[in-house]
Each structure stands twice: as structure tokens, then as C-alpha cells.
mmCIF file with all atom_site columns, C-alpha atoms in Angstrom:
data_model
loop_
_atom_site.group_PDB
_atom_site.id
_atom_site.type_symbol
_atom_site.label_atom_id
_atom_site.label_alt_id
_atom_site.label_comp_id
_atom_site.label_asym_id
_atom_site.label_entity_id
_atom_site.label_seq_id
_atom_site.pdbx_PDB_ins_code
_atom_site.Cartn_x
_atom_site.Cartn_y
_atom_site.Cartn_z
_atom_site.occupancy
_atom_site.B_iso_or_equiv
_atom_site.pdbx_formal_charge
_atom_site.auth_seq_id
_atom_site.auth_comp_id
_atom_site.auth_asym_id
_atom_site.auth_atom_id
_atom_site.pdbx_PDB_model_num
ATOM 1   C CA . MET A 1 1   ? -131.157 6.599   -26.273 1.00 0.00 ? 1   MET A CA 1
ATOM 2   C CA . ALA A 1 2   ? -133.510 9.348   -27.459 1.00 0.00 ? 2   ALA A CA 1
ATOM 3   C CA . ARG A 1 3   ? -136.108 8.535   -30.043 1.00 0.00 ? 3   ARG A CA 1
ATOM 4   C CA . GLY A 1 4   ? -134.542 10.968  -32.500 1.00 0.00 ? 4   GLY A CA 1
ATOM 5   C CA . MET A 1 5   ? -131.353 8.906   -32.482 1.00 0.00 ? 5   MET A CA 1
ATOM 6   C CA . TYR A 1 6   ? -132.939 5.712   -33.798 1.00 0.00 ? 6   TYR A CA 1
ATOM 7   C CA . PRO A 1 7   ? -131.751 4.751   -37.308 1.00 0.00 ? 7   PRO A CA 1
ATOM 8   C CA . PRO A 1 8   ? -134.002 5.358   -40.334 1.00 0.00 ? 8   PRO A CA 1
ATOM 9   C CA . GLN A 1 9   ? -136.631 2.722   -41.058 1.00 0.00 ? 9   GLN A CA 1
ATOM 10  C CA . PRO A 1 10  ? -140.026 2.524   -42.791 1.00 0.00 ? 10  PRO A CA 1
ATOM 11  C CA . THR A 1 11  ? -142.031 3.192   -39.621 1.00 0.00 ? 11  THR A CA 1
ATOM 12  C CA . ILE A 1 12  ? -142.331 6.669   -38.117 1.00 0.00 ? 12  ILE A CA 1
ATOM 13  C CA . TYR A 1 13  ? -143.493 7.555   -34.614 1.00 0.00 ? 13  TYR A CA 1
ATOM 14  C CA . ILE A 1 14  ? -145.685 10.623  -34.131 1.00 0.00 ? 14  ILE A CA 1
ATOM 15  C CA . ASN A 1 15  ? -146.588 12.280  -30.853 1.00 0.00 ? 15  ASN A CA 1
ATOM 16  C CA . ASN A 1 16  ? -148.083 15.534  -29.603 1.00 0.00 ? 16  ASN A CA 1
ATOM 17  C CA . LEU A 1 17  ? -151.279 14.614  -31.450 1.00 0.00 ? 17  LEU A CA 1
ATOM 18  C CA . ASN A 1 18  ? -154.565 16.116  -30.319 1.00 0.00 ? 18  ASN A CA 1
ATOM 19  C CA . ASP A 1 19  ? -155.873 13.503  -27.887 1.00 0.00 ? 19  ASP A CA 1
ATOM 20  C CA . LYS A 1 20  ? -159.433 14.778  -28.218 1.00 0.00 ? 20  LYS A CA 1
ATOM 21  C CA . VAL A 1 21  ? -159.673 13.447  -31.782 1.00 0.00 ? 21  VAL A CA 1
ATOM 22  C CA . LYS A 1 22  ? -161.454 10.093  -32.054 1.00 0.00 ? 22  LYS A CA 1
ATOM 23  C CA . LYS A 1 23  ? -159.316 7.102   -32.996 1.00 0.00 ? 23  LYS A CA 1
ATOM 24  C CA . GLN A 1 24  ? -161.002 6.379   -36.343 1.00 0.00 ? 24  GLN A CA 1
ATOM 25  C CA . GLU A 1 25  ? -160.932 10.042  -37.347 1.00 0.00 ? 25  GLU A CA 1
ATOM 26  C CA . LEU A 1 26  ? -157.261 10.263  -36.391 1.00 0.00 ? 26  LEU A CA 1
ATOM 27  C CA . LYS A 1 27  ? -156.306 7.243   -38.509 1.00 0.00 ? 27  LYS A CA 1
ATOM 28  C CA . LYS A 1 28  ? -158.276 8.478   -41.469 1.00 0.00 ? 28  LYS A CA 1
ATOM 29  C CA . SER A 1 29  ? -156.684 11.922  -41.382 1.00 0.00 ? 29  SER A CA 1
ATOM 30  C CA . LEU A 1 30  ? -153.173 10.535  -40.890 1.00 0.00 ? 30  LEU A CA 1
ATOM 31  C CA . TYR A 1 31  ? -153.630 8.284   -43.894 1.00 0.00 ? 31  TYR A CA 1
ATOM 32  C CA . ALA A 1 32  ? -154.862 11.187  -46.005 1.00 0.00 ? 32  ALA A CA 1
ATOM 33  C CA . ILE A 1 33  ? -151.835 13.384  -45.355 1.00 0.00 ? 33  ILE A CA 1
ATOM 34  C CA . PHE A 1 34  ? -149.084 10.743  -45.210 1.00 0.00 ? 34  PHE A CA 1
ATOM 35  C CA . SER A 1 35  ? -150.047 8.609   -48.215 1.00 0.00 ? 35  SER A CA 1
ATOM 36  C CA . GLN A 1 36  ? -148.819 11.418  -50.487 1.00 0.00 ? 36  GLN A CA 1
ATOM 37  C CA . PHE A 1 37  ? -145.258 10.370  -49.574 1.00 0.00 ? 37  PHE A CA 1
ATOM 38  C CA . GLY A 1 38  ? -145.590 6.695   -50.493 1.00 0.00 ? 38  GLY A CA 1
ATOM 39  C CA . GLU A 1 39  ? -147.533 3.519   -49.878 1.00 0.00 ? 39  GLU A CA 1
ATOM 40  C CA . VAL A 1 40  ? -148.846 3.332   -46.322 1.00 0.00 ? 40  VAL A CA 1
ATOM 41  C CA . LEU A 1 41  ? -149.098 -0.251  -45.065 1.00 0.00 ? 41  LEU A CA 1
ATOM 42  C CA . GLU A 1 42  ? -150.584 0.405   -41.676 1.00 0.00 ? 42  GLU A CA 1
ATOM 43  C CA . ILE A 1 43  ? -151.478 3.096   -39.161 1.00 0.00 ? 43  ILE A CA 1
ATOM 44  C CA . VAL A 1 44  ? -151.421 2.160   -35.487 1.00 0.00 ? 44  VAL A CA 1
ATOM 45  C CA . ALA A 1 45  ? -153.089 4.330   -32.860 1.00 0.00 ? 45  ALA A CA 1
ATOM 46  C CA . ALA A 1 46  ? -154.209 2.921   -29.522 1.00 0.00 ? 46  ALA A CA 1
ATOM 47  C CA . LYS A 1 47  ? -157.175 4.307   -27.605 1.00 0.00 ? 47  LYS A CA 1
ATOM 48  C CA . ASN A 1 48  ? -155.923 3.609   -24.094 1.00 0.00 ? 48  ASN A CA 1
ATOM 49  C CA . LEU A 1 49  ? -154.986 6.563   -21.911 1.00 0.00 ? 49  LEU A CA 1
ATOM 50  C CA . LYS A 1 50  ? -151.234 5.845   -21.913 1.00 0.00 ? 50  LYS A CA 1
ATOM 51  C CA . ALA A 1 51  ? -150.972 5.798   -25.722 1.00 0.00 ? 51  ALA A CA 1
ATOM 52  C CA . ARG A 1 52  ? -153.278 8.729   -26.531 1.00 0.00 ? 52  ARG A CA 1
ATOM 53  C CA . GLY A 1 53  ? -151.733 11.501  -28.569 1.00 0.00 ? 53  GLY A CA 1
ATOM 54  C CA . GLN A 1 54  ? -149.403 9.038   -30.307 1.00 0.00 ? 54  GLN A CA 1
ATOM 55  C CA . ALA A 1 55  ? -149.443 7.016   -33.513 1.00 0.00 ? 55  ALA A CA 1
ATOM 56  C CA . PHE A 1 56  ? -147.234 4.973   -35.821 1.00 0.00 ? 56  PHE A CA 1
ATOM 57  C CA . VAL A 1 57  ? -147.350 5.265   -39.609 1.00 0.00 ? 57  VAL A CA 1
ATOM 58  C CA . VAL A 1 58  ? -145.866 2.272   -41.428 1.00 0.00 ? 58  VAL A CA 1
ATOM 59  C CA . PHE A 1 59  ? -144.569 2.903   -44.957 1.00 0.00 ? 59  PHE A CA 1
ATOM 60  C CA . LYS A 1 60  ? -143.443 0.294   -47.449 1.00 0.00 ? 60  LYS A CA 1
ATOM 61  C CA . ASP A 1 61  ? -139.931 1.767   -47.731 1.00 0.00 ? 61  ASP A CA 1
ATOM 62  C CA . ILE A 1 62  ? -137.475 3.962   -45.867 1.00 0.00 ? 62  ILE A CA 1
ATOM 63  C CA . ASN A 1 63  ? -137.397 6.737   -48.481 1.00 0.00 ? 63  ASN A CA 1
ATOM 64  C CA . SER A 1 64  ? -141.106 7.370   -48.080 1.00 0.00 ? 64  SER A CA 1
ATOM 65  C CA . ALA A 1 65  ? -140.773 7.472   -44.299 1.00 0.00 ? 65  ALA A CA 1
ATOM 66  C CA . THR A 1 66  ? -137.811 9.857   -44.483 1.00 0.00 ? 66  THR A CA 1
ATOM 67  C CA . ASN A 1 67  ? -139.574 12.246  -46.865 1.00 0.00 ? 67  ASN A CA 1
ATOM 68  C CA . ALA A 1 68  ? -142.659 12.235  -44.652 1.00 0.00 ? 68  ALA A CA 1
ATOM 69  C CA . LEU A 1 69  ? -140.624 12.902  -41.521 1.00 0.00 ? 69  LEU A CA 1
ATOM 70  C CA . ARG A 1 70  ? -138.775 15.831  -43.063 1.00 0.00 ? 70  ARG A CA 1
ATOM 71  C CA . SER A 1 71  ? -141.803 17.356  -44.769 1.00 0.00 ? 71  SER A CA 1
ATOM 72  C CA . MET A 1 72  ? -144.353 17.001  -41.979 1.00 0.00 ? 72  MET A CA 1
ATOM 73  C CA . GLN A 1 73  ? -142.189 17.754  -38.934 1.00 0.00 ? 73  GLN A CA 1
ATOM 74  C CA . GLY A 1 74  ? -144.037 20.428  -36.958 1.00 0.00 ? 74  GLY A CA 1
ATOM 75  C CA . PHE A 1 75  ? -147.041 20.361  -39.300 1.00 0.00 ? 75  PHE A CA 1
ATOM 76  C CA . PRO A 1 76  ? -150.134 21.742  -37.488 1.00 0.00 ? 76  PRO A CA 1
ATOM 77  C CA . PHE A 1 77  ? -152.394 18.699  -37.232 1.00 0.00 ? 77  PHE A CA 1
ATOM 78  C CA . TYR A 1 78  ? -155.698 19.447  -35.528 1.00 0.00 ? 78  TYR A CA 1
ATOM 79  C CA . GLU A 1 79  ? -154.152 22.649  -34.167 1.00 0.00 ? 79  GLU A CA 1
ATOM 80  C CA . LYS A 1 80  ? -151.104 20.945  -32.624 1.00 0.00 ? 80  LYS A CA 1
ATOM 81  C CA . PRO A 1 81  ? -147.643 20.669  -34.256 1.00 0.00 ? 81  PRO A CA 1
ATOM 82  C CA . MET A 1 82  ? -146.694 17.050  -34.899 1.00 0.00 ? 82  MET A CA 1
ATOM 83  C CA . ARG A 1 83  ? -143.432 15.714  -33.494 1.00 0.00 ? 83  ARG A CA 1
ATOM 84  C CA . ILE A 1 84  ? -142.100 12.941  -35.708 1.00 0.00 ? 84  ILE A CA 1
ATOM 85  C CA . ASN A 1 85  ? -139.230 10.489  -35.332 1.00 0.00 ? 85  ASN A CA 1
ATOM 86  C CA . TYR A 1 86  ? -138.331 7.050   -36.608 1.00 0.00 ? 86  TYR A CA 1
ATOM 87  C CA . ALA A 1 87  ? -139.827 4.214   -34.595 1.00 0.00 ? 87  ALA A CA 1
ATOM 88  C CA . LYS A 1 88  ? -137.554 2.136   -32.383 1.00 0.00 ? 88  LYS A CA 1
ATOM 89  C CA . LYS A 1 89  ? -138.501 -1.223  -33.878 1.00 0.00 ? 89  LYS A CA 1
ATOM 90  C CA . LYS A 1 90  ? -139.490 -2.581  -37.271 1.00 0.00 ? 90  LYS A CA 1
ATOM 91  C CA . SER A 1 91  ? -143.239 -3.122  -37.626 1.00 0.00 ? 91  SER A CA 1
ATOM 92  C CA . ASP A 1 92  ? -144.714 -6.566  -38.217 1.00 0.00 ? 92  ASP A CA 1
ATOM 93  C CA . ALA A 1 93  ? -146.151 -5.352  -41.545 1.00 0.00 ? 93  ALA A CA 1
ATOM 94  C CA . VAL A 1 94  ? -142.677 -4.488  -42.868 1.00 0.00 ? 94  VAL A CA 1
ATOM 95  C CA . ALA A 1 95  ? -141.117 -7.646  -41.414 1.00 0.00 ? 95  ALA A CA 1
ATOM 96  C CA . LYS A 1 96  ? -143.638 -9.773  -43.273 1.00 0.00 ? 96  LYS A CA 1
ATOM 97  C CA . LEU A 1 97  ? -142.700 -8.049  -46.528 1.00 0.00 ? 97  LEU A CA 1
ATOM 98  C CA . ASP A 1 98  ? -138.938 -8.483  -46.164 1.00 0.00 ? 98  ASP A CA 1
ATOM 99  C CA . GLY A 1 99  ? -139.160 -12.030 -44.807 1.00 0.00 ? 99  GLY A CA 1
ATOM 100 C CA . SER A 1 100 ? -137.794 -11.303 -41.326 1.00 0.00 ? 100 SER A CA 1
ATOM 101 C CA . TYR A 1 101 ? -141.104 -11.707 -39.493 1.00 0.00 ? 101 TYR A CA 1
ATOM 102 C CA . VAL A 1 102 ? -141.146 -14.208 -36.631 1.00 0.00 ? 102 VAL A CA 1
ATOM 103 C CA . ALA A 1 103 ? -144.499 -14.975 -35.034 1.00 0.00 ? 103 ALA A CA 1
ATOM 104 C CA . LYS A 1 104 ? -144.565 -14.331 -31.326 1.00 0.00 ? 104 LYS A CA 1
ATOM 105 C CA . GLU A 1 105 ? -145.251 -17.394 -29.170 1.00 0.00 ? 105 GLU A CA 1
ATOM 106 C CA . ARG A 1 106 ? -148.400 -17.000 -27.120 1.00 0.00 ? 106 ARG A CA 1
ATOM 107 C CA . LYS A 1 107 ? -148.602 -17.986 -23.515 1.00 0.00 ? 107 LYS A CA 1
ATOM 108 C CA . PRO A 1 108 ? -150.821 -21.046 -22.770 1.00 0.00 ? 108 PRO A CA 1
ATOM 109 C CA . LYS A 1 109 ? -153.476 -18.865 -21.150 1.00 0.00 ? 109 LYS A CA 1
ATOM 110 C CA . GLU A 1 110 ? -153.608 -16.573 -24.206 1.00 0.00 ? 110 GLU A CA 1
ATOM 111 C CA . LYS A 1 111 ? -153.954 -19.577 -26.518 1.00 0.00 ? 111 LYS A CA 1
ATOM 112 C CA . ARG A 1 112 ? -156.933 -20.930 -24.534 1.00 0.00 ? 112 ARG A CA 1
ATOM 113 C CA . LYS A 1 113 ? -158.567 -17.521 -24.507 1.00 0.00 ? 113 LYS A CA 1
ATOM 114 C CA . ALA A 1 114 ? -158.181 -17.121 -28.265 1.00 0.00 ? 114 ALA A CA 1
ATOM 115 C CA . THR A 1 115 ? -159.647 -20.597 -28.851 1.00 0.00 ? 115 THR A CA 1
ATOM 116 C CA . GLU A 1 116 ? -162.644 -19.949 -26.636 1.00 0.00 ? 116 GLU A CA 1
ATOM 117 C CA . GLN A 1 117 ? -163.441 -16.644 -28.294 1.00 0.00 ? 117 GLN A CA 1
ATOM 118 C CA . GLY A 1 118 ? -163.224 -18.127 -31.807 1.00 0.00 ? 118 GLY A CA 1
ATOM 119 C CA . GLY A 1 119 ? -165.523 -16.278 -34.160 1.00 0.00 ? 119 GLY A CA 1
ATOM 120 C CA . GLU A 1 120 ? -165.962 -13.434 -31.697 1.00 0.00 ? 120 GLU A CA 1
ATOM 121 C CA . ALA A 1 121 ? -162.328 -12.461 -32.187 1.00 0.00 ? 121 ALA A CA 1
ATOM 122 C CA . LYS A 1 122 ? -162.732 -12.469 -35.961 1.00 0.00 ? 122 LYS A CA 1
ATOM 123 C CA . ARG A 1 123 ? -165.588 -10.009 -35.741 1.00 0.00 ? 123 ARG A CA 1
ATOM 124 C CA . HIS A 1 124 ? -163.270 -7.592  -33.961 1.00 0.00 ? 124 HIS A CA 1
ATOM 125 C CA . MET A 1 125 ? -160.328 -7.841  -36.346 1.00 0.00 ? 125 MET A CA 1
ATOM 126 C CA . MET A 1 126 ? -159.054 -4.579  -37.777 1.00 0.00 ? 126 MET A CA 1
ATOM 127 C CA . PRO A 1 127 ? -160.851 -3.924  -41.104 1.00 0.00 ? 127 PRO A CA 1
ATOM 128 C CA . PRO A 1 128 ? -159.130 -2.625  -44.241 1.00 0.00 ? 128 PRO A CA 1
ATOM 129 C CA . MET A 1 129 ? -157.956 0.973   -44.195 1.00 0.00 ? 129 MET A CA 1
ATOM 130 C CA . MET A 1 130 ? -160.981 2.412   -45.974 1.00 0.00 ? 130 MET A CA 1
ATOM 131 C CA . ASN A 1 131 ? -163.495 0.842   -43.598 1.00 0.00 ? 131 ASN A CA 1
ATOM 132 C CA . MET A 1 132 ? -161.310 1.361   -40.558 1.00 0.00 ? 132 MET A CA 1
ATOM 133 C CA . MET A 1 133 ? -161.232 5.108   -41.147 1.00 0.00 ? 133 MET A CA 1
ATOM 134 C CA . ALA A 1 134 ? -164.843 5.572   -42.198 1.00 0.00 ? 134 ALA A CA 1
ATOM 135 C CA . GLY A 1 135 ? -166.123 6.992   -38.922 1.00 0.00 ? 135 GLY A CA 1
ATOM 136 C CA . MET A 1 136 ? -165.224 10.631  -39.391 1.00 0.00 ? 136 MET A CA 1
ATOM 137 C CA . GLN A 1 137 ? -168.375 12.740  -39.405 1.00 0.00 ? 137 GLN A CA 1
ATOM 138 C CA . PRO A 1 138 ? -168.734 15.688  -41.807 1.00 0.00 ? 138 PRO A CA 1
ATOM 139 C CA . PRO A 1 139 ? -169.032 19.212  -40.406 1.00 0.00 ? 139 PRO A CA 1
ATOM 140 C CA . GLY A 1 140 ? -172.436 20.438  -39.264 1.00 0.00 ? 140 GLY A CA 1
ATOM 141 C CA . ASN A 1 141 ? -174.784 22.594  -41.278 1.00 0.00 ? 141 ASN A CA 1
ATOM 142 C CA . ILE A 1 142 ? -172.641 25.712  -41.340 1.00 0.00 ? 142 ILE A CA 1
ATOM 143 C CA . PRO A 1 143 ? -173.706 28.434  -43.818 1.00 0.00 ? 143 PRO A CA 1
ATOM 144 C CA . MET A 1 144 ? -171.315 28.341  -46.743 1.00 0.00 ? 144 MET A CA 1
ATOM 145 C CA . PRO A 1 145 ? -170.248 31.056  -49.191 1.00 0.00 ? 145 PRO A CA 1
ATOM 146 C CA . PRO A 1 146 ? -171.370 30.731  -52.802 1.00 0.00 ? 146 PRO A CA 1
ATOM 147 C CA . VAL A 1 147 ? -169.251 28.343  -54.867 1.00 0.00 ? 147 VAL A CA 1
ATOM 148 C CA . PRO A 1 148 ? -168.236 28.836  -58.502 1.00 0.00 ? 148 PRO A CA 1
ATOM 149 C CA . GLN A 1 149 ? -170.165 27.163  -61.275 1.00 0.00 ? 149 GLN A CA 1
ATOM 150 C CA . VAL A 1 150 ? -168.283 24.261  -62.807 1.00 0.00 ? 150 VAL A CA 1
ATOM 151 C CA . GLY A 1 151 ? -170.180 23.592  -65.988 1.00 0.00 ? 151 GLY A CA 1
ATOM 152 C CA . ASN A 1 152 ? -168.888 20.454  -67.684 1.00 0.00 ? 152 ASN A CA 1
ATOM 153 C CA . GLY A 1 153 ? -166.426 19.341  -65.053 1.00 0.00 ? 153 GLY A CA 1
ATOM 154 C CA . GLY A 1 154 ? -164.161 22.350  -64.590 1.00 0.00 ? 154 GLY A CA 1
ATOM 155 C CA . SER A 1 155 ? -161.597 24.035  -66.796 1.00 0.00 ? 155 SER A CA 1
ATOM 156 C CA . GLU A 1 156 ? -157.896 23.954  -67.621 1.00 0.00 ? 156 GLU A CA 1
ATOM 157 C CA . ILE A 1 157 ? -157.677 27.764  -67.767 1.00 0.00 ? 157 ILE A CA 1
ATOM 158 C CA . PRO A 1 158 ? -155.704 28.810  -64.650 1.00 0.00 ? 158 PRO A CA 1
ATOM 159 C CA . HIS A 1 159 ? -157.863 30.063  -61.796 1.00 0.00 ? 159 HIS A CA 1
ATOM 160 C CA . LYS A 1 160 ? -157.227 30.654  -58.111 1.00 0.00 ? 160 LYS A CA 1
ATOM 161 C CA . ILE A 1 161 ? -160.031 28.227  -57.272 1.00 0.00 ? 161 ILE A CA 1
ATOM 162 C CA . LEU A 1 162 ? -159.577 24.496  -57.830 1.00 0.00 ? 162 LEU A CA 1
ATOM 163 C CA . PHE A 1 163 ? -162.391 22.071  -58.560 1.00 0.00 ? 163 PHE A CA 1
ATOM 164 C CA . LEU A 1 164 ? -161.991 18.602  -57.033 1.00 0.00 ? 164 LEU A CA 1
ATOM 165 C CA . THR A 1 165 ? -163.879 15.520  -58.233 1.00 0.00 ? 165 THR A CA 1
ATOM 166 C CA . ASN A 1 166 ? -163.928 11.773  -57.565 1.00 0.00 ? 166 ASN A CA 1
ATOM 167 C CA . LEU A 1 167 ? -163.740 12.288  -53.815 1.00 0.00 ? 167 LEU A CA 1
ATOM 168 C CA . PRO A 1 168 ? -164.735 9.338   -51.587 1.00 0.00 ? 168 PRO A CA 1
ATOM 169 C CA . GLN A 1 169 ? -167.886 9.487   -49.505 1.00 0.00 ? 169 GLN A CA 1
ATOM 170 C CA . GLU A 1 170 ? -165.970 9.902   -46.243 1.00 0.00 ? 170 GLU A CA 1
ATOM 171 C CA . THR A 1 171 ? -164.190 13.076  -47.421 1.00 0.00 ? 171 THR A CA 1
ATOM 172 C CA . THR A 1 172 ? -164.369 15.906  -44.896 1.00 0.00 ? 172 THR A CA 1
ATOM 173 C CA . GLU A 1 173 ? -163.478 19.573  -44.889 1.00 0.00 ? 173 GLU A CA 1
ATOM 174 C CA . MET A 1 174 ? -160.747 18.961  -42.309 1.00 0.00 ? 174 MET A CA 1
ATOM 175 C CA . MET A 1 175 ? -159.110 16.267  -44.444 1.00 0.00 ? 175 MET A CA 1
ATOM 176 C CA . LEU A 1 176 ? -158.953 18.442  -47.567 1.00 0.00 ? 176 LEU A CA 1
ATOM 177 C CA . THR A 1 177 ? -157.776 21.455  -45.600 1.00 0.00 ? 177 THR A CA 1
ATOM 178 C CA . MET A 1 178 ? -154.859 19.511  -44.137 1.00 0.00 ? 178 MET A CA 1
ATOM 179 C CA . LEU A 1 179 ? -153.849 18.367  -47.613 1.00 0.00 ? 179 LEU A CA 1
ATOM 180 C CA . PHE A 1 180 ? -153.965 21.770  -49.301 1.00 0.00 ? 180 PHE A CA 1
ATOM 181 C CA . GLU A 1 181 ? -152.843 24.106  -46.512 1.00 0.00 ? 181 GLU A CA 1
ATOM 182 C CA . GLN A 1 182 ? -149.314 22.779  -47.011 1.00 0.00 ? 182 GLN A CA 1
ATOM 183 C CA . PHE A 1 183 ? -149.135 24.945  -50.127 1.00 0.00 ? 183 PHE A CA 1
ATOM 184 C CA . PRO A 1 184 ? -148.530 28.729  -50.097 1.00 0.00 ? 184 PRO A CA 1
ATOM 185 C CA . GLY A 1 185 ? -151.571 30.934  -50.511 1.00 0.00 ? 185 GLY A CA 1
ATOM 186 C CA . PHE A 1 186 ? -154.205 28.473  -49.291 1.00 0.00 ? 186 PHE A CA 1
ATOM 187 C CA . LYS A 1 187 ? -157.391 30.297  -48.237 1.00 0.00 ? 187 LYS A CA 1
ATOM 188 C CA . GLU A 1 188 ? -160.259 27.887  -47.709 1.00 0.00 ? 188 GLU A CA 1
ATOM 189 C CA . THR A 1 189 ? -162.010 24.627  -48.494 1.00 0.00 ? 189 THR A CA 1
ATOM 190 C CA . ARG A 1 190 ? -165.620 24.656  -49.683 1.00 0.00 ? 190 ARG A CA 1
ATOM 191 C CA . LEU A 1 191 ? -167.748 21.546  -49.617 1.00 0.00 ? 191 LEU A CA 1
ATOM 192 C CA . VAL A 1 192 ? -170.923 21.336  -51.675 1.00 0.00 ? 192 VAL A CA 1
ATOM 193 C CA . PRO A 1 193 ? -174.057 20.471  -49.665 1.00 0.00 ? 193 PRO A CA 1
ATOM 194 C CA . GLY A 1 194 ? -175.544 17.181  -50.799 1.00 0.00 ? 194 GLY A CA 1
ATOM 195 C CA . ARG A 1 195 ? -172.480 16.212  -52.861 1.00 0.00 ? 195 ARG A CA 1
ATOM 196 C CA . HIS A 1 196 ? -169.725 14.190  -51.211 1.00 0.00 ? 196 HIS A CA 1
ATOM 197 C CA . ASP A 1 197 ? -167.764 13.684  -54.428 1.00 0.00 ? 197 ASP A CA 1
ATOM 198 C CA . ILE A 1 198 ? -166.833 17.287  -55.290 1.00 0.00 ? 198 ILE A CA 1
ATOM 199 C CA . SER A 1 199 ? -165.275 20.264  -53.520 1.00 0.00 ? 199 SER A CA 1
ATOM 200 C CA . PHE A 1 200 ? -163.591 23.625  -54.148 1.00 0.00 ? 200 PHE A CA 1
ATOM 201 C CA . ILE A 1 201 ? -160.227 24.833  -52.835 1.00 0.00 ? 201 ILE A CA 1
ATOM 202 C CA . GLU A 1 202 ? -159.372 28.534  -53.000 1.00 0.00 ? 202 GLU A CA 1
ATOM 203 C CA . PHE A 1 203 ? -155.884 30.077  -53.111 1.00 0.00 ? 203 PHE A CA 1
ATOM 204 C CA . GLU A 1 204 ? -154.631 33.663  -53.160 1.00 0.00 ? 204 GLU A CA 1
ATOM 205 C CA . ASN A 1 205 ? -153.791 33.547  -56.884 1.00 0.00 ? 205 ASN A CA 1
ATOM 206 C CA . ASP A 1 206 ? -153.702 31.366  -60.015 1.00 0.00 ? 206 ASP A CA 1
ATOM 207 C CA . GLN A 1 207 ? -150.020 30.453  -59.688 1.00 0.00 ? 207 GLN A CA 1
ATOM 208 C CA . GLN A 1 208 ? -150.378 29.115  -56.144 1.00 0.00 ? 208 GLN A CA 1
ATOM 209 C CA . ALA A 1 209 ? -153.456 27.127  -57.146 1.00 0.00 ? 209 ALA A CA 1
ATOM 210 C CA . SER A 1 210 ? -151.552 25.669  -60.109 1.00 0.00 ? 210 SER A CA 1
ATOM 211 C CA . GLN A 1 211 ? -148.731 24.507  -57.834 1.00 0.00 ? 211 GLN A CA 1
ATOM 212 C CA . ALA A 1 212 ? -151.140 22.616  -55.563 1.00 0.00 ? 212 ALA A CA 1
ATOM 213 C CA . LYS A 1 213 ? -153.002 21.193  -58.560 1.00 0.00 ? 213 LYS A CA 1
ATOM 214 C CA . HIS A 1 214 ? -149.801 19.786  -60.053 1.00 0.00 ? 214 HIS A CA 1
ATOM 215 C CA . ALA A 1 215 ? -148.612 18.318  -56.752 1.00 0.00 ? 215 ALA A CA 1
ATOM 216 C CA . LEU A 1 216 ? -151.857 16.612  -55.715 1.00 0.00 ? 216 LEU A CA 1
ATOM 217 C CA . GLN A 1 217 ? -153.307 15.564  -59.071 1.00 0.00 ? 217 GLN A CA 1
ATOM 218 C CA . ASN A 1 218 ? -154.508 11.927  -58.765 1.00 0.00 ? 218 ASN A CA 1
ATOM 219 C CA . PHE A 1 219 ? -153.632 11.851  -55.069 1.00 0.00 ? 219 PHE A CA 1
ATOM 220 C CA . LYS A 1 220 ? -155.448 8.939   -53.417 1.00 0.00 ? 220 LYS A CA 1
ATOM 221 C CA . ILE A 1 221 ? -157.399 10.011  -50.362 1.00 0.00 ? 221 ILE A CA 1
ATOM 222 C CA . THR A 1 222 ? -158.350 6.349   -50.005 1.00 0.00 ? 222 THR A CA 1
ATOM 223 C CA . PRO A 1 223 ? -156.724 3.405   -51.804 1.00 0.00 ? 223 PRO A CA 1
ATOM 224 C CA . SER A 1 224 ? -159.493 3.303   -54.426 1.00 0.00 ? 224 SER A CA 1
ATOM 225 C CA . ASN A 1 225 ? -160.198 7.010   -55.054 1.00 0.00 ? 225 ASN A CA 1
ATOM 226 C CA . ALA A 1 226 ? -157.729 9.078   -57.080 1.00 0.00 ? 226 ALA A CA 1
ATOM 227 C CA . MET A 1 227 ? -158.645 12.747  -56.697 1.00 0.00 ? 227 MET A CA 1
ATOM 228 C CA . ARG A 1 228 ? -159.050 14.649  -59.968 1.00 0.00 ? 228 ARG A CA 1
ATOM 229 C CA . ILE A 1 229 ? -158.280 18.370  -59.941 1.00 0.00 ? 229 ILE A CA 1
ATOM 230 C CA . SER A 1 230 ? -159.111 21.049  -62.480 1.00 0.00 ? 230 SER A CA 1
ATOM 231 C CA . PHE A 1 231 ? -159.575 24.823  -62.347 1.00 0.00 ? 231 PHE A CA 1
ATOM 232 C CA . ALA A 1 232 ? -163.043 26.150  -61.597 1.00 0.00 ? 232 ALA A CA 1
ATOM 233 C CA . ASN A 1 233 ? -164.713 27.975  -64.467 1.00 0.00 ? 233 ASN A CA 1
ATOM 234 C CA . LYS A 1 234 ? -164.320 31.755  -64.390 1.00 0.00 ? 234 LYS A CA 1
#
């Protein structure tokens, strides 16, 4: 049976991902673009050679997964179009929520190994999403074009340039670009040297900027940071 024939469920399978992207950076970027469709419970991406270029995104409900699949199919992610389908099996995270989870019995050898490792295993447990995805490095010192002045926190008078605030420390140009380039008229992302919490996004015209502003207002790049968007001062 082909992957595309599997019935809808909260977990989606993504392949054709750029296998040169580091695992932590990949997870962070996937979370940033897929959490706009609903609550993301887990992102699974292995680093072994066989599983490179693939990932699973686990949503809390089927509707979120379906909207993400339809909206992001073929989306250029790190210069490669994503191929998305429903996963074959229900994830453990979803099974635990709906009460159908059954713990897998370990083999005797695995049990002994886990006991011997003890605290060492705990130190290697997967951290929460924010910490797990905090390894993405910001772009180098590339000369940047002048950015608009924002005065007292931006304006509500329509402008083709948006002013973003309350961004988390790990925000990168690539992450913001992937979020906003989904909207017509996107031109560029401008970070502000020395300030991780603000950024500018430029569109072709005021109307296109307004559409993106409305759609992504209070979007959470990380679980604890709701992005605030206003128009840059003219």
C-alpha cells in the first residue's frame, strides 16, 4: 500500500527534506511552520543515514494534520519541495492522549542495559521542544539594508513593511522567511543586529502586508512566545 493511501490521522510523514540541515535546526524550523495549523505534540527526525531527509510531525488532532498536509504540500523547505502524507501508524504521543497507548515490552537484555545506564540515560532524554530546537545558529555578519524606524513600537497605519516584536532568542532569518513567504508579495526578512526580539518583513504593497499581519498575529514561534505584529512607521 502506498503511503498516500493511509487513512487520515494526527501524524504526518514528510520526506524529500534537505538532508544537509542539522537535526536540531530541522526540528526547530518544522515546528515554526507547522504549529500555525494546530498544537504540535512532537516532531521526530532521526539522524541516522537511513532516516535522513525524513520527519514526522505529530499534531493533537486530525483536522490540524489535514490542514497542514493540504497547505504545505510541495512547500519549498530549505530549497526542496516537501512531500507530505499521513503516517502509517499512530504515534505514541497521540495514543497516550486517547488512552490507547500500550507500553512495549522490552527484551531482557534491553532491560539490563537500561538499568545499568541509570542516570546516564536520563541525561540524554529528549528535552522540551524549545530547548530541543535551540541549536540553530543565526546568519553570519552579512551587510544589511537600512531598516525603518519604529518609534514607540510600530504603527497601525497600513504599510508594506511589518514590524515584529516579542520574538524568542533563537529566532533566525530562515525561520521568519519560511513563515512569511507563504503569503503573496513577500520580498525579504530583515533582522536587526544586536536585537533578537525584533525584525522587519517587507512585502510588495500594504494590502499584502496586511494579509500576512492578520494571519500570523500572535503566532507562537515557540510555545511561550506569541509574535506581535504591527506596521512599521512611515
